[in-house]
């Protein structure tokens, strides 16, 4: 068990080193930073001095270690486009994305699990079949089209909900929240549905198929023979046992929600990290791109690590095969 | 069973056509209305895109054929100034929406097919190497695959696009965008092909025919390409079809986000991006028709892939 966890931690560290190398090498792709900083009028001495001052005269591995050290402290330099510290911009944008992702994840989990259980129990019912067919269309619809469709329906035609932005936000320390104002809550509804819908269908289909699998097993039949009520069987016996794989998938999907937020944030012009990243790509703003890349890889690696370790703790077979 | 061409090749010798028509696959095809309808839609759309100059009313990228007075003509209504009627209306610059869709679909399909082809070739090569040789090549390739699978494909594609955009000089960015897009989507998609090919190669390489080929002194690369590869192609074909649908959607998503096809070469995603801006002012057709085309294309290819997976799966027979 310990060796398995150690192996996974080493592997995760390796992934971070590789993504770090990619982020680091991005900086050298767009020209010499010295050229960008000094401009036309300069002497050779100026160039040499700045090069030494920035540590660019040192060998690449030394520079890389220095980059990693700075990155670990959250320092990615100054955005080429906005001229401000990248860490500052990210801190400012993060609450928007995190609030959106949290609400979407909640929607996806609550509706995904309950619809999954419903469609599994009423397998042949009309409503259940309708939900299943609708989910098939939902999976093939690209996220951005769902967003546009919702905007058209609820903003353009009905005029109930705002089509872009976060509404009014309240500043609490460093955190800006949209939960406390009515316009903020209203603005959150459409983006959260758009972002959560795909994960919801995934969770729903997974819960349904796991549940159907479990309901076929002998102990369910035995529970029925004992005369237990349907509710006890479905929720106490069946749902509990379907939750193990479902929880892992939900864990992995949480990371995906933050990544897919890029699309939703662009459709709704939601001022979060995803929109920041897309704009950084469009304007080749390397420091912002590198910071986003590092941030998202740390997040994914940590989620994967935790899920793997949890899995090994729950499933003893993995422990044996890992040795 | 599976080495028959999927769509009967009419130019081939009659015996070959006969064989294709008699195959299990074609029989299954004729029994499935979903497969027939979706392949008809997909083939129809692909043909219209390939022969866009014949189907299109105007060439939307020829400035001489444009009349700004035609801008924002609703579908099937004569324009207030010129009296011209457009089947799907016109956009802000007076371009016929129907024609721009045909040309846009061309770019979407070109990027989709090329990206999948790239992913298939890369995946097959790496999968064969990993499965056939094993050892450090196997662990290196498969670790790389694991690392990449940690991240969602669309995010990988965006990152590759961003990095490649950074490398290309500013003056070539628009011309290179299509190729960068193909590279980005292809590289984000090779993993599943490599995994399937590796798994199948591990099974095939211990079979007698491979031992026999080795015994008569054939080289490793010849054995991999001529003997093993033809026997593992059917799962690759299934994944490739589903991947094509995903690649078309990925391309549309990237172009919609503004990190894909440039406005000078608009794909369906770019058209939707442009159309979104006019949704609020009531010009719904600029968005609606490209979106429907994208949906029809992705859905039909997706359903075809699903059907193919079931039809080629011997366990379901």
Coordinates of C-alpha atoms in Angstrom, one line a residue:
Chain A
X1 CA 0.0 0.0 0.0
X2 CA 2.7 2.4 1.0
X3 CA 4.8 1.5 -2.1
X4 CA 1.8 2.0 -4.3
X5 CA 1.2 5.5 -2.9
X6 CA 4.8 6.4 -3.1
X7 CA 4.9 5.2 -6.8
X8 CA 1.9 7.4 -7.5
X9 CA 3.4 10.4 -5.8
X10 CA 6.6 10.0 -7.8
X11 CA 4.6 9.7 -11.0
X12 CA 2.6 12.8 -10.2
X13 CA 5.7 14.8 -9.5
X14 CA 7.1 13.7 -12.8
X15 CA 4.0 14.9 -14.6
X16 CA 4.3 18.3 -12.9
X17 CA 8.0 18.5 -13.9
X18 CA 7.1 17.8 -17.5
X19 CA 4.3 20.3 -17.7
X20 CA 6.6 22.7 -15.9
X21 CA 9.2 22.2 -18.6
X22 CA 6.5 22.8 -21.3
X23 CA 5.4 26.0 -19.5
X24 CA 9.0 27.1 -19.1
X25 CA 9.9 26.5 -22.7
X26 CA 6.9 28.5 -23.9
X27 CA 8.7 31.6 -22.7
X28 CA 11.6 31.1 -25.1
X29 CA 9.3 30.6 -28.1
X30 CA 8.3 34.2 -28.6
X31 CA 11.5 36.0 -29.2
X32 CA 14.2 37.1 -26.7
X33 CA 12.7 38.8 -23.6
X34 CA 15.6 41.2 -23.6
X35 CA 14.5 42.5 -27.0
X36 CA 11.0 43.1 -25.6
X37 CA 12.2 44.9 -22.6
X38 CA 14.9 47.2 -23.9
X39 CA 13.6 48.3 -27.2
X40 CA 15.6 50.0 -30.0
X41 CA 18.1 52.2 -28.2
X42 CA 20.5 50.0 -26.3
X43 CA 24.1 49.2 -26.0
X44 CA 25.7 45.8 -25.7
X45 CA 26.6 46.6 -22.1
X46 CA 22.9 47.2 -21.3
X47 CA 22.0 43.9 -22.9
X48 CA 24.7 42.0 -20.9
X49 CA 23.8 43.7 -17.7
X50 CA 20.1 42.9 -18.0
X51 CA 20.9 39.4 -19.1
X52 CA 23.0 38.8 -16.0
X53 CA 20.4 40.6 -13.8
X54 CA 17.6 38.4 -15.0
X55 CA 19.8 35.3 -14.8
X56 CA 19.4 34.6 -18.5
X57 CA 23.2 34.1 -18.8
X58 CA 23.0 31.0 -16.7
X59 CA 22.7 27.4 -18.2
X60 CA 19.1 26.3 -19.1
X61 CA 18.8 23.7 -16.3
X62 CA 19.6 26.4 -13.7
X63 CA 17.0 28.7 -15.2
X64 CA 14.5 25.9 -15.2
X65 CA 15.0 25.2 -11.4
X66 CA 14.7 28.9 -10.8
X67 CA 11.5 29.0 -12.8
X68 CA 10.1 26.1 -10.8
X69 CA 11.0 27.8 -7.6
X70 CA 9.2 31.0 -8.6
X71 CA 6.2 29.0 -10.0
X72 CA 5.9 27.2 -6.7
X73 CA 5.5 30.6 -5.0
X74 CA 2.9 31.5 -7.6
X75 CA 5.1 34.1 -9.3
X76 CA 4.8 33.9 -13.1
X77 CA 5.9 37.4 -13.9
X78 CA 4.0 40.2 -15.6
X79 CA 1.2 39.7 -18.2
X80 CA 2.4 40.9 -21.6
X81 CA -1.0 42.2 -22.4
X82 CA -2.3 43.7 -19.1
X83 CA 1.0 44.8 -17.6
X84 CA 0.1 43.5 -14.2
X85 CA 1.3 40.6 -12.0
X86 CA -0.1 37.3 -13.3
X87 CA -0.7 36.1 -9.8
X88 CA -2.8 39.2 -9.0
X89 CA -4.9 38.7 -12.1
X90 CA -5.5 35.1 -11.3
X91 CA -6.5 35.8 -7.7
X92 CA -9.0 38.3 -9.0
X93 CA -10.5 35.9 -11.6
X94 CA -10.5 32.7 -9.5
X95 CA -13.6 33.4 -7.4
X96 CA -15.8 33.7 -10.5
X97 CA -14.7 30.3 -11.9
X98 CA -14.8 28.6 -8.6
X99 CA -18.3 29.8 -7.8
X100 CA -19.5 28.8 -11.2
X101 CA -17.8 25.3 -11.0
X102 CA -19.2 24.7 -7.5
X103 CA -22.8 25.4 -8.5
X104 CA -22.5 23.4 -11.7
X105 CA -20.9 20.4 -9.8
X106 CA -23.7 20.5 -7.3
X107 CA -26.3 20.6 -10.0
X108 CA -24.6 17.8 -11.9
X109 CA -24.3 15.6 -8.8
X110 CA -27.8 16.1 -7.3
X111 CA -29.7 15.8 -10.6
X112 CA -27.3 13.2 -12.1
X113 CA -27.7 10.8 -9.2
X114 CA -31.4 11.3 -8.7
X115 CA -32.2 11.0 -12.4
X116 CA -29.9 8.0 -12.7
X117 CA -31.7 6.2 -9.8
X118 CA -35.1 7.1 -11.2
X119 CA -34.3 5.8 -14.7
X120 CA -32.8 2.6 -13.3
X121 CA -35.8 1.8 -11.0
X122 CA -38.5 2.7 -13.6
X123 CA -36.5 1.2 -16.4
X124 CA -39.4 0.6 -18.7
X125 CA -41.4 3.7 -17.8
X126 CA -42.2 6.3 -20.4
X127 CA -40.6 9.2 -18.5
X128 CA -37.4 7.2 -17.9
X129 CA -37.1 6.4 -21.6
X130 CA -37.8 10.0 -22.5
X131 CA -35.0 11.2 -20.1
X132 CA -32.6 8.6 -21.6
X133 CA -33.3 9.7 -25.2
X134 CA -32.9 13.4 -24.2
X135 CA -29.6 12.6 -22.6
X136 CA -28.4 11.0 -25.8
X137 CA -29.1 14.3 -27.7
X138 CA -27.5 16.2 -24.8
X139 CA -24.3 14.2 -25.2
X140 CA -24.0 14.9 -28.9
X141 CA -24.8 18.6 -28.6
X142 CA -21.6 20.7 -28.3
X143 CA -21.5 22.7 -25.0
X144 CA -21.4 26.1 -26.7
X145 CA -24.5 25.4 -28.7
X146 CA -26.4 24.5 -25.5
X147 CA -25.3 27.8 -24.0
X148 CA -26.4 29.7 -27.1
X149 CA -29.7 27.9 -27.1
X150 CA -30.3 28.8 -23.4
X151 CA -29.4 32.4 -24.1
X152 CA -31.8 32.6 -27.0
X153 CA -34.6 31.1 -25.0
X154 CA -34.3 32.7 -21.6
X155 CA -32.6 36.0 -22.5
X156 CA -33.6 37.0 -26.0
X157 CA -37.1 35.5 -26.3
X158 CA -38.3 35.4 -22.7
X159 CA -36.0 38.1 -21.2
X160 CA -36.0 36.4 -17.8
X161 CA -32.2 36.0 -17.2
X162 CA -29.1 38.0 -18.2
X163 CA -27.1 36.7 -21.1
X164 CA -23.6 37.7 -20.1
X165 CA -21.5 38.7 -17.1
X166 CA -21.7 38.1 -13.4
X167 CA -24.2 40.7 -12.4
X168 CA -23.4 42.7 -9.2
X169 CA -20.7 41.2 -7.0
X170 CA -19.9 41.8 -3.3
X171 CA -16.3 42.1 -2.2
X172 CA -15.4 40.1 0.9
X173 CA -11.7 40.5 1.5
X174 CA -10.0 39.1 -1.6
X175 CA -13.1 37.1 -2.6
X176 CA -15.7 38.6 -4.9
X177 CA -19.0 36.8 -4.6
X178 CA -22.1 36.9 -6.8
X179 CA -24.2 34.8 -4.3
X180 CA -25.3 37.8 -2.2
X181 CA -27.0 39.9 -4.8
X182 CA -30.1 39.1 -6.8
X183 CA -28.5 40.0 -10.1
X184 CA -25.5 37.9 -9.3
X185 CA -27.6 34.8 -8.5
X186 CA -29.7 35.4 -11.6
X187 CA -26.6 35.7 -13.8
X188 CA -25.3 32.4 -12.4
X189 CA -28.3 30.2 -13.5
X190 CA -27.7 29.9 -17.2
X191 CA -23.9 29.4 -17.1
X192 CA -24.2 26.8 -14.3
X193 CA -26.8 24.8 -16.2
X194 CA -24.7 24.9 -19.4
X195 CA -21.6 23.8 -17.6
X196 CA -23.3 21.2 -15.5
X197 CA -25.5 19.6 -18.1
X198 CA -22.8 17.4 -19.8
X199 CA -21.4 16.1 -16.4
X200 CA -25.0 15.6 -15.3
X201 CA -25.8 13.3 -18.2
X202 CA -22.5 11.4 -17.7
X203 CA -23.2 10.9 -14.0
X204 CA -26.8 9.9 -14.7
X205 CA -25.9 7.3 -17.3
X206 CA -23.2 5.9 -15.0
X207 CA -25.5 5.7 -12.0
X208 CA -28.2 4.0 -14.1
X209 CA -25.9 1.3 -15.5
X210 CA -24.3 0.6 -12.2
X211 CA -27.6 0.5 -10.5
X212 CA -29.0 -1.9 -13.1
X213 CA -26.0 -4.1 -12.6
X214 CA -26.5 -4.2 -8.8
X215 CA -30.2 -4.7 -8.9
X216 CA -29.6 -8.0 -10.7
X217 CA -27.5 -9.4 -7.9
X218 CA -28.5 -12.1 -5.6
X219 CA -28.5 -10.1 -2.4
X220 CA -31.1 -7.8 -3.8
X221 CA -33.3 -10.7 -4.7
X222 CA -32.7 -12.0 -1.2
X223 CA -33.6 -8.6 0.3
X224 CA -36.8 -8.8 -1.6
X225 CA -37.5 -12.3 -0.4
X226 CA -37.1 -11.0 3.1
X227 CA -39.9 -8.7 2.4
X228 CA -38.1 -5.4 2.7
X229 CA -39.8 -2.4 1.1
X230 CA -38.7 -1.1 -2.3
X231 CA -37.4 2.1 -0.8
X232 CA -35.1 0.3 1.6
X233 CA -33.8 -2.0 -1.1
X234 CA -33.3 0.7 -3.7
X235 CA -31.6 3.3 -1.4
X236 CA -30.1 1.3 1.5
X237 CA -28.8 -1.7 -0.4
X238 CA -28.5 -0.9 -4.1
X239 CA -27.6 2.8 -4.2
X240 CA -24.9 2.4 -1.5
X241 CA -23.1 -0.2 -3.5
X242 CA -23.2 1.8 -6.8
X243 CA -21.6 4.8 -5.2
X244 CA -18.0 3.5 -5.2
X245 CA -17.3 3.8 -8.9
X246 CA -19.6 6.8 -9.1
X247 CA -17.6 8.8 -6.5
X248 CA -14.4 8.2 -8.4
X249 CA -15.9 9.4 -11.6
X250 CA -17.4 12.5 -9.9
X251 CA -14.0 13.2 -8.5
X252 CA -12.4 13.1 -11.9
X253 CA -15.3 15.1 -13.4
X254 CA -14.7 18.0 -10.9
X255 CA -11.4 18.7 -12.6
X256 CA -13.1 18.5 -16.0
X257 CA -15.7 21.1 -14.9
X258 CA -13.0 23.7 -14.3
X259 CA -11.4 22.9 -17.7
X260 CA -14.7 23.0 -19.6
X261 CA -15.6 26.2 -17.9
X262 CA -13.4 27.8 -20.6
X263 CA -16.2 27.2 -23.2
X264 CA -19.0 28.2 -20.9
X265 CA -17.2 31.4 -19.8
X266 CA -16.6 32.4 -23.4
X267 CA -20.3 31.9 -24.3
X268 CA -21.5 34.0 -21.3
X269 CA -18.5 36.3 -21.1
X270 CA -18.1 35.2 -17.5
X271 CA -15.1 37.0 -16.1
X272 CA -13.3 33.9 -14.8
X273 CA -10.1 32.0 -15.4
X274 CA -11.3 30.3 -18.6
X275 CA -12.0 33.5 -20.4
X276 CA -8.6 34.8 -19.2
X277 CA -6.9 31.7 -20.7
X278 CA -8.7 32.0 -24.0
X279 CA -7.8 35.7 -24.3
X280 CA -4.2 34.8 -23.4
X281 CA -4.1 32.3 -26.3
X282 CA -5.5 34.8 -28.7
X283 CA -3.0 37.4 -27.8
X284 CA -0.1 35.0 -27.1
X285 CA 0.2 36.2 -23.6
X286 CA 2.8 33.6 -22.5
X287 CA 3.0 34.3 -18.7
X288 CA -0.7 34.0 -18.3
X289 CA -0.8 30.8 -20.4
X290 CA 2.1 29.3 -18.4
X291 CA 0.4 30.1 -15.1
X292 CA -2.9 28.7 -16.2
X293 CA -1.2 25.5 -17.5
X294 CA 0.7 25.0 -14.2
X295 CA -2.4 25.7 -12.1
X296 CA -4.6 23.3 -14.0
X297 CA -2.0 20.6 -14.1
X298 CA -1.4 20.8 -10.3
X299 CA -5.2 20.5 -9.9
X300 CA -5.6 17.5 -12.2
X301 CA -2.6 15.7 -10.7
X302 CA -3.8 16.2 -7.2
X303 CA -7.3 15.0 -8.0
X304 CA -6.0 12.0 -9.8
X305 CA -3.7 11.2 -7.0
X306 CA -6.4 11.4 -4.4
X307 CA -8.8 9.4 -6.5
X308 CA -6.2 6.7 -7.0
X309 CA -5.3 6.5 -3.3
X310 CA -9.0 6.4 -2.3
X311 CA -9.5 3.6 -4.9
X312 CA -6.6 1.6 -3.5
X313 CA -8.0 2.0 0.0
X314 CA -11.5 0.9 -1.0
X315 CA -10.5 -1.9 -3.4
X316 CA -8.0 -4.4 -1.9
X317 CA -7.3 -6.1 -5.3
X318 CA -5.5 -3.0 -6.5
X319 CA -3.1 -3.1 -3.6
X320 CA -1.9 -6.6 -4.4
X321 CA -1.4 -6.0 -8.1
X322 CA 0.5 -2.8 -7.5
X323 CA 3.3 -4.7 -5.8
Chain B
X1 CA -15.5 -10.4 -42.5
X2 CA -14.0 -7.1 -41.6
X3 CA -11.6 -6.5 -44.5
X4 CA -14.4 -5.7 -46.8
X5 CA -14.6 -2.0 -47.9
X6 CA -17.3 -0.3 -45.8
X7 CA -19.0 1.4 -48.7
X8 CA -19.1 -0.9 -51.8
X9 CA -16.6 0.3 -54.4
X10 CA -18.5 0.4 -57.7
X11 CA -15.3 0.8 -59.7
X12 CA -13.9 -2.5 -58.5
X13 CA -14.3 -5.8 -60.4
X14 CA -17.8 -7.3 -60.2
X15 CA -16.6 -10.2 -58.0
X16 CA -15.3 -7.8 -55.4
X17 CA -18.5 -5.8 -55.5
X18 CA -20.5 -9.0 -55.2
X19 CA -18.4 -10.0 -52.2
X20 CA -19.0 -6.6 -50.5
X21 CA -22.7 -6.8 -51.1
X22 CA -22.9 -10.3 -49.7
X23 CA -20.9 -9.5 -46.5
X24 CA -22.3 -9.6 -43.0
X25 CA -21.6 -6.0 -42.6
X26 CA -23.7 -5.0 -45.6
X27 CA -26.5 -7.2 -44.5
X28 CA -26.5 -5.6 -41.1
X29 CA -26.4 -2.2 -42.8
X30 CA -29.5 -2.9 -44.9
X31 CA -31.3 -4.1 -41.8
X32 CA -30.6 -0.9 -39.8
X33 CA -32.7 2.2 -40.7
X34 CA -30.6 4.3 -38.3
X35 CA -27.4 3.3 -40.1
X36 CA -28.9 3.9 -43.6
X37 CA -30.4 7.3 -42.7
X38 CA -27.3 8.6 -40.9
X39 CA -24.9 7.4 -43.6
X40 CA -27.1 9.1 -46.2
X41 CA -27.1 12.3 -44.3
X42 CA -23.3 12.1 -43.7
X43 CA -22.4 11.1 -47.3
X44 CA -24.8 13.8 -48.6
X45 CA -23.2 16.5 -46.5
X46 CA -19.7 15.4 -47.3
X47 CA -20.4 15.4 -51.1
X48 CA -22.0 18.9 -50.8
X49 CA -18.9 20.1 -49.0
X50 CA -16.4 18.5 -51.5
X51 CA -18.3 19.8 -54.5
X52 CA -19.1 23.1 -52.8
X53 CA -18.5 25.2 -56.0
X54 CA -21.2 23.3 -57.8
X55 CA -23.8 23.4 -55.0
X56 CA -23.1 27.0 -53.9
X57 CA -25.0 29.9 -55.3
X58 CA -22.1 32.3 -55.1
X59 CA -18.5 32.0 -54.0
X60 CA -18.7 33.8 -50.6
X61 CA -15.0 34.6 -50.6
X62 CA -14.9 36.3 -54.0
X63 CA -15.4 40.0 -53.2
X64 CA -16.7 40.6 -56.8
X65 CA -19.8 38.5 -56.1
X66 CA -20.8 40.4 -53.0
X67 CA -23.2 43.2 -52.7
X68 CA -23.2 45.0 -49.4
X69 CA -26.8 46.1 -50.1
X70 CA -27.8 42.4 -49.7
X71 CA -26.7 42.4 -46.0
X72 CA -29.1 40.9 -43.4
X73 CA -31.6 39.5 -45.9
X74 CA -33.9 37.2 -44.0
X75 CA -34.3 33.7 -45.5
X76 CA -36.9 33.3 -48.4
X77 CA -37.7 37.0 -48.4
X78 CA -36.7 39.3 -51.2
X79 CA -34.2 42.0 -50.1
X80 CA -35.6 45.5 -49.7
X81 CA -33.0 47.1 -52.0
X82 CA -32.0 44.6 -54.5
X83 CA -35.0 42.3 -54.6
X84 CA -32.8 39.2 -54.5
X85 CA -34.0 36.2 -52.5
X86 CA -31.7 33.9 -50.5
X87 CA -32.8 30.5 -49.4
X88 CA -31.0 30.8 -46.0
X89 CA -30.7 34.5 -46.0
X90 CA -27.5 36.6 -45.9
X91 CA -25.0 37.7 -43.3
X92 CA -23.8 41.2 -42.4
X93 CA -21.7 41.5 -45.6
X94 CA -24.4 40.2 -47.9
X95 CA -22.9 36.8 -48.3
X96 CA -25.3 34.0 -48.9
X97 CA -25.5 31.9 -45.7
X98 CA -26.1 28.7 -47.6
X99 CA -22.9 29.1 -49.6
X100 CA -20.8 30.1 -46.6
X101 CA -22.1 26.9 -44.9
X102 CA -20.9 24.8 -47.8
X103 CA -17.5 26.3 -47.8
X104 CA -17.3 26.3 -44.0
X105 CA -18.2 22.6 -43.9
X106 CA -15.3 22.0 -46.3
X107 CA -12.9 23.4 -43.8
X108 CA -14.6 21.6 -40.8
X109 CA -14.5 18.3 -42.6
X110 CA -10.9 18.8 -43.9
X111 CA -9.7 19.6 -40.4
X112 CA -11.8 16.7 -38.9
X113 CA -10.6 14.1 -41.4
X114 CA -7.0 15.2 -41.4
X115 CA -6.8 15.3 -37.6
X116 CA -8.3 11.8 -37.2
X117 CA -6.0 10.5 -39.9
X118 CA -3.0 12.1 -38.1
X119 CA -4.2 10.6 -34.8
X120 CA -4.8 7.2 -36.4
X121 CA -1.3 7.0 -38.0
X122 CA 0.5 8.2 -34.9
X123 CA -1.6 5.9 -32.7
X124 CA -1.0 2.9 -34.9
X125 CA 2.7 3.4 -35.1
X126 CA 3.2 4.0 -31.4
X127 CA 0.7 1.3 -30.5
X128 CA 2.4 -1.3 -32.7
X129 CA 5.9 -0.4 -31.4
X130 CA 4.7 -0.6 -27.8
X131 CA 2.8 -3.8 -28.2
X132 CA 5.4 -5.6 -30.4
X133 CA 8.6 -4.7 -28.7
X134 CA 7.4 -4.3 -25.1
X135 CA 10.1 -3.3 -22.6
X136 CA 11.1 0.3 -22.2
X137 CA 9.4 1.5 -25.5
X138 CA 6.1 0.1 -24.1
X139 CA 6.4 1.7 -20.7
X140 CA 7.6 5.0 -22.1
X141 CA 4.8 5.3 -24.7
X142 CA 2.1 4.1 -22.4
X143 CA 3.2 6.4 -19.5
X144 CA 3.1 9.3 -22.0
X145 CA -0.4 8.2 -22.9
X146 CA -1.4 8.1 -19.2
X147 CA -0.1 11.5 -18.6
X148 CA -2.0 12.9 -21.5
X149 CA -5.2 11.1 -20.5
X150 CA -5.0 13.0 -17.2
X151 CA -6.2 16.2 -19.1
X152 CA -9.3 16.6 -21.1
X153 CA -8.6 16.4 -24.9
X154 CA -10.1 19.8 -25.6
X155 CA -7.7 21.4 -23.1
X156 CA -4.7 19.6 -24.6
X157 CA -5.8 20.8 -28.1
X158 CA -6.1 24.4 -26.8
X159 CA -2.6 24.3 -25.2
X160 CA -1.0 22.9 -28.3
X161 CA -2.8 25.5 -30.4
X162 CA -1.6 28.2 -28.1
X163 CA 2.0 27.1 -28.1
X164 CA 2.1 26.6 -31.8
X165 CA 0.6 30.0 -32.3
X166 CA 3.4 31.4 -30.2
X167 CA 6.0 29.7 -32.3
X168 CA 4.7 30.8 -35.8
X169 CA 5.7 34.3 -36.9
X170 CA 2.9 36.8 -36.8
X171 CA 2.6 37.2 -40.5
X172 CA 2.0 33.5 -41.1
X173 CA -0.5 32.9 -38.3
X174 CA -3.6 33.0 -40.3
X175 CA -2.3 30.7 -43.1
X176 CA -0.9 28.3 -40.5
X177 CA -4.0 28.2 -38.3
X178 CA -5.7 25.3 -40.2
X179 CA -2.6 23.2 -40.0
X180 CA -2.0 24.1 -36.3
X181 CA -5.6 23.1 -35.7
X182 CA -5.1 19.7 -37.3
X183 CA -1.9 19.1 -35.3
X184 CA -3.6 20.2 -32.1
X185 CA -6.7 18.0 -32.5
X186 CA -4.7 15.1 -33.8
X187 CA -2.2 15.2 -31.0
X188 CA -5.0 15.4 -28.4
X189 CA -6.5 12.2 -29.8
X190 CA -3.8 9.6 -30.5
X191 CA -3.9 8.0 -27.1
X192 CA -7.0 5.9 -27.6
X193 CA -5.8 4.5 -30.9
X194 CA -2.4 3.6 -29.4
X195 CA -4.1 1.9 -26.5
X196 CA -6.4 -0.2 -28.7
X197 CA -3.6 -1.1 -31.2
X198 CA -1.2 -2.0 -28.4
X199 CA -3.8 -4.3 -26.8
X200 CA -4.6 -6.0 -30.0
X201 CA -1.0 -6.4 -31.0
X202 CA -0.2 -8.1 -27.7
X203 CA -2.8 -10.7 -28.6
X204 CA -1.8 -11.1 -32.2
X205 CA 1.9 -11.3 -31.8
X206 CA 1.7 -14.6 -30.1
X207 CA -0.4 -16.2 -32.8
X208 CA 1.0 -18.9 -35.1
X209 CA 1.0 -16.8 -38.3
X210 CA 3.3 -14.2 -36.7
X211 CA 5.7 -17.0 -35.5
X212 CA 5.6 -18.4 -39.0
X213 CA 6.4 -15.1 -40.6
X214 CA 9.3 -14.6 -38.1
X215 CA 10.5 -18.1 -38.9
X216 CA 10.8 -17.5 -42.6
X217 CA 12.9 -14.5 -41.8
X218 CA 10.7 -11.5 -42.3
X219 CA 11.7 -8.3 -40.7
X220 CA 9.9 -6.8 -37.7
X221 CA 8.6 -3.8 -39.4
X222 CA 7.2 -5.9 -42.3
X223 CA 5.6 -8.3 -39.8
X224 CA 4.0 -5.4 -38.0
X225 CA 2.7 -3.7 -41.1
X226 CA 1.8 -6.5 -43.4
X227 CA 0.7 -9.2 -41.0
X228 CA -0.4 -7.8 -37.7
X229 CA -1.9 -4.4 -38.8
X230 CA -4.6 -5.8 -41.2
X231 CA -5.9 -8.0 -38.4
X232 CA -6.4 -5.3 -35.9
X233 CA -7.9 -2.7 -38.1
X234 CA -11.6 -3.2 -37.3
X235 CA -11.5 -1.7 -33.8
X236 CA -9.4 1.2 -35.1
X237 CA -12.1 1.8 -37.8
X238 CA -14.8 2.0 -35.1
X239 CA -12.9 4.4 -32.9
X240 CA -11.9 6.5 -36.0
X241 CA -15.5 7.0 -36.9
X242 CA -16.5 8.1 -33.4
X243 CA -13.4 10.2 -33.3
X244 CA -14.3 12.0 -36.5
X245 CA -17.5 13.2 -34.9
X246 CA -15.6 14.3 -31.8
X247 CA -12.9 16.0 -34.0
X248 CA -15.6 18.0 -35.9
X249 CA -17.1 19.1 -32.6
X250 CA -13.6 19.9 -31.2
X251 CA -12.8 22.0 -34.3
X252 CA -16.1 23.8 -34.1
X253 CA -15.5 24.5 -30.4
X254 CA -12.0 25.8 -30.9
X255 CA -13.1 28.0 -33.8
X256 CA -16.1 29.2 -31.8
X257 CA -13.8 30.2 -29.0
X258 CA -11.7 32.1 -31.4
X259 CA -8.6 29.9 -31.2
X260 CA -9.2 27.9 -34.4
X261 CA -10.0 28.7 -38.0
X262 CA -9.4 32.4 -38.8
X263 CA -12.2 34.7 -40.2
X264 CA -10.6 34.5 -43.6
X265 CA -11.2 30.8 -43.7
X266 CA -14.3 30.3 -41.6
X267 CA -15.3 26.8 -40.6
X268 CA -18.7 26.0 -39.2
X269 CA -17.5 27.0 -35.7
X270 CA -16.3 30.4 -36.9
X271 CA -19.7 30.9 -38.6
X272 CA -21.5 30.2 -35.4
X273 CA -19.1 32.5 -33.5
X274 CA -20.0 35.3 -36.0
X275 CA -23.7 34.4 -35.9
X276 CA -23.9 34.6 -32.1
X277 CA -23.3 38.3 -32.3
X278 CA -26.4 38.9 -34.4
X279 CA -28.7 36.7 -32.3
X280 CA -29.7 39.6 -30.0
X281 CA -30.7 41.9 -32.9
X282 CA -33.0 39.3 -34.3
X283 CA -30.9 38.0 -37.3
X284 CA -31.3 34.4 -36.1
X285 CA -30.6 32.7 -39.4
X286 CA -26.9 33.7 -39.5
X287 CA -26.5 31.4 -36.4
X288 CA -29.3 28.9 -36.9
X289 CA -28.4 27.3 -40.2
X290 CA -24.6 26.7 -39.5
X291 CA -25.6 25.3 -36.0
X292 CA -28.1 22.9 -37.6
X293 CA -25.5 21.8 -40.2
X294 CA -22.9 21.1 -37.5
X295 CA -25.5 19.2 -35.5
X296 CA -26.6 17.1 -38.4
X297 CA -23.0 16.3 -39.4
X298 CA -21.9 15.4 -35.8
X299 CA -25.0 13.4 -35.0
X300 CA -25.0 11.4 -38.2
X301 CA -21.3 10.5 -37.9
X302 CA -21.8 9.7 -34.3
X303 CA -24.7 7.4 -34.9
X304 CA -22.9 5.7 -37.7
X305 CA -19.9 5.1 -35.4
X306 CA -22.2 3.6 -32.8
X307 CA -23.8 1.3 -35.3
X308 CA -20.5 0.2 -36.7
X309 CA -19.3 -0.6 -33.2
X310 CA -22.2 -2.9 -32.6
X311 CA -22.1 -4.4 -36.1
X312 CA -18.4 -5.3 -35.9
X313 CA -18.7 -6.6 -32.4
X314 CA -18.8 -10.4 -32.7
X315 CA -20.1 -10.8 -29.1
X316 CA -23.4 -9.0 -30.0
X317 CA -24.2 -11.4 -32.9

